[in-house]
Short mmCIF file of C-alpha atoms in Angstrom, two decimals:
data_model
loop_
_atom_site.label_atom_id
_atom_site.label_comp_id
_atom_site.label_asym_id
_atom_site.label_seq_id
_atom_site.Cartn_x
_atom_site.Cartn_y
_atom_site.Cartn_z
CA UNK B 1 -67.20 32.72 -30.30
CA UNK B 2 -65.49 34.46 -27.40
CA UNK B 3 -63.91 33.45 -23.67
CA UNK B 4 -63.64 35.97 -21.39
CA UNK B 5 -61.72 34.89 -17.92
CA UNK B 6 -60.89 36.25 -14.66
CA UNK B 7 -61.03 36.47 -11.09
CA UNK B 8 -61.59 38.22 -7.80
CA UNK B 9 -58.41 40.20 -6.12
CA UNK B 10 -57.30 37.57 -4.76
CA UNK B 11 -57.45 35.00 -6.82
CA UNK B 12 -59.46 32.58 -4.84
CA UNK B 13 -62.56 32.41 -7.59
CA UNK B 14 -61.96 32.15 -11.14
CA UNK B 15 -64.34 31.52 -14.05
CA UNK B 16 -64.52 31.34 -17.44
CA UNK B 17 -67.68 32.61 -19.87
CA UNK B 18 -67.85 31.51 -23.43
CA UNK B 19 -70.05 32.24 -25.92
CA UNK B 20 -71.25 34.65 -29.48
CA UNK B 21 -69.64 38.02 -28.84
CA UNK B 22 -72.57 39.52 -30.91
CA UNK B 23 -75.09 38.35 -28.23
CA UNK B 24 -72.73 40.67 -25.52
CA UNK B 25 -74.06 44.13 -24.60
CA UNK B 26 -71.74 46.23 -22.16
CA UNK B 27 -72.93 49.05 -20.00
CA UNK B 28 -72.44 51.73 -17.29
CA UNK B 29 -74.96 51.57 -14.39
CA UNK B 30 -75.66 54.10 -12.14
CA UNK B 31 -78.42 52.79 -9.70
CA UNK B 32 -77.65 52.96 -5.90
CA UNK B 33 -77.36 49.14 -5.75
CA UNK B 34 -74.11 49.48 -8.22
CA UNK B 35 -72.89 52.21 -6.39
CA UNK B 36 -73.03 50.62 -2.72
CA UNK B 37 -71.42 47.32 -4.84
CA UNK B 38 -68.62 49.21 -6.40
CA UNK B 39 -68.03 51.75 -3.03
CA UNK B 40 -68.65 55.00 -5.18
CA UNK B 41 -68.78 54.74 -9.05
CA UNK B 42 -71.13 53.39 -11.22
CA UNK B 43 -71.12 49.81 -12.23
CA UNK B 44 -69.04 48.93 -15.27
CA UNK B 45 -70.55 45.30 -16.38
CA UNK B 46 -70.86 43.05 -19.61
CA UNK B 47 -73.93 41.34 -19.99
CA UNK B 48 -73.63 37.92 -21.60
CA UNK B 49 -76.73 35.36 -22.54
CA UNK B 50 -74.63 32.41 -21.10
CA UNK B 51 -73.75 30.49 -18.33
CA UNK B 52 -70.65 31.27 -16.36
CA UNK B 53 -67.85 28.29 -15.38
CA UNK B 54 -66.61 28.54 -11.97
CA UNK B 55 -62.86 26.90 -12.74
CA UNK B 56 -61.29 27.70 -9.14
CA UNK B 57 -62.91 28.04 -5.63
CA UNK B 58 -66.31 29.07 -5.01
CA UNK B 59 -68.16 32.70 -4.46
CA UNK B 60 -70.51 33.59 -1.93
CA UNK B 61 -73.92 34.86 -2.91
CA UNK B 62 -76.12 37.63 -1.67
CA UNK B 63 -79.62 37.77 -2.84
CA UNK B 64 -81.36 41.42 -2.74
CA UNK B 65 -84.30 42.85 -4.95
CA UNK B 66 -83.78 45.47 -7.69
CA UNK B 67 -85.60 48.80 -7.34
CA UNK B 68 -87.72 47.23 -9.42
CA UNK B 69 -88.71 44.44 -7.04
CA UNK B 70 -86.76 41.69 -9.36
CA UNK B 71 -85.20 39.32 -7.22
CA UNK B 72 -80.92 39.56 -7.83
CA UNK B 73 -78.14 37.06 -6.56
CA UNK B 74 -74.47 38.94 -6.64
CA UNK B 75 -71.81 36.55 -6.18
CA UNK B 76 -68.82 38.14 -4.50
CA UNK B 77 -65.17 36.03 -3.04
CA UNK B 78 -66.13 34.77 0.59
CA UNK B 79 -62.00 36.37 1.37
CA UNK B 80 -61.08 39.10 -0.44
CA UNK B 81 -64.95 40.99 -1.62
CA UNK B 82 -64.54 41.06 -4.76
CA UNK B 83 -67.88 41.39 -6.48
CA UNK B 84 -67.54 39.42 -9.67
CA UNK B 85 -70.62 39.06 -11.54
CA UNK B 86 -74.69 39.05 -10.90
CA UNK B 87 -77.81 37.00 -12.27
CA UNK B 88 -81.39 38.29 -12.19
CA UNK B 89 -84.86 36.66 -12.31
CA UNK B 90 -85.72 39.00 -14.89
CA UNK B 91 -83.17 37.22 -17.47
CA UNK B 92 -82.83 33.86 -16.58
CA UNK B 93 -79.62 31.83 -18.23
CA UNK B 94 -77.70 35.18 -18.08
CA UNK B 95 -74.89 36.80 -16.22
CA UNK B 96 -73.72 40.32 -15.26
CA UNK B 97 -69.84 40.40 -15.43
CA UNK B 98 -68.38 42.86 -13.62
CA UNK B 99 -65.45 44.38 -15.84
CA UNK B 100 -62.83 44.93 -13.23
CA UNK B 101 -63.02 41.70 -12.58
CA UNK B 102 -61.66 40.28 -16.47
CA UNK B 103 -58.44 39.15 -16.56
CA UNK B 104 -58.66 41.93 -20.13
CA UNK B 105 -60.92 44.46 -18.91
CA UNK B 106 -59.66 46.84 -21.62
CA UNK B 107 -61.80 45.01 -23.97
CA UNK B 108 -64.46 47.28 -21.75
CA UNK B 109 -66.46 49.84 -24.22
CA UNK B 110 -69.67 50.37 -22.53
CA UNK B 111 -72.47 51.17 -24.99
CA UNK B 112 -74.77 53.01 -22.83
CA UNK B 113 -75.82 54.05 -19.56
CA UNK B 114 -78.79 53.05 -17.37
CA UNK B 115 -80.27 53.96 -14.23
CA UNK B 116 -79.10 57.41 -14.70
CA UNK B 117 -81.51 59.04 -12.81
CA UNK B 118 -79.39 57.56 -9.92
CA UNK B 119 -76.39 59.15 -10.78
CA UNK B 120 -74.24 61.08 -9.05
CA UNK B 121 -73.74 64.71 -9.41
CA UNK B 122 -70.14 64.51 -9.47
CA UNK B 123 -69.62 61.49 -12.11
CA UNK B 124 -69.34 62.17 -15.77
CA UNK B 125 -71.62 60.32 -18.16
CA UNK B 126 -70.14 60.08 -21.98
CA UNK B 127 -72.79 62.89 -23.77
CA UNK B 128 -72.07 60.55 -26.59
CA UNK B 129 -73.77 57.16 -25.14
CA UNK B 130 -77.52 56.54 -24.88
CA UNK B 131 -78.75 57.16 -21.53
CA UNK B 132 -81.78 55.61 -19.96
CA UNK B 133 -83.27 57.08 -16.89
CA UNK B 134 -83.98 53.89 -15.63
CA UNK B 135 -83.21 50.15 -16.95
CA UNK B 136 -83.00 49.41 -20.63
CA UNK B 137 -85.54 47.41 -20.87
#
């Protein structure tokens, strides 16, 4: 069993996430959605079967629909922006945390990349990881 914790920049939302480390996958996206949320890059994110604990203040939502028409809630800090973590209809009971948000985001070794038919020309993608042109499944 695991606890991962953090918050936006400012501080105003924290959460907590427990739960079987094994059951963890992390990942490098490069759709456009994860490139308009992150203001360049592609999205570093951990995705974890479990529920998340909001433990301070309360994030604003925006719903949009994934390119492939799956309806997606990202939950960002109302005051500072910070996009902290996603769910999707596709995976229900599961969140997408976004790494930069951990309070350890070293712990960060992404496992593959997805979406990277998206990418951009001028970002490097590990020749070492698994890439999948579009989602992972």
């Amino acid at each position: 069993m695991i606890t991962l914790s953090g918050s936006c920049l400012c501080e105003e939302v924290r959460y907590t996430i427990s739960g079987d480390s094994s059951q963890f996958f992390s990942y490098t996206c490069h759709c456009r959605d994860c490139q308009y949320v992150t203001g360049g890059p592609p999205n570093s994110a951990i995705y974890i079967p479990q529920q998340i604990t909001i433990t301070h203040g309360e994030p604003s939502c925006y719903h949009s629909k994934s390119d492939e028409g799956t309806n997606i809630r990202r939950f960002f800090c109302r005051n500072c922006g910070t996009h902290l973590y996603g769910e999707s209809e596709k995976y229900p009971g599961t969140v997408v945390i976004k790494v930069g948000t951990l309070d350890d985001p070293g712990i960060f070794k992404s496992e593959m990349n997805v979406w990277v038919s998206s990418a951009q020309p001028w970002h490097h993608i590990d020749p070492e990881l698994p890439r999948h042109e579009k989602g992972a499944g």
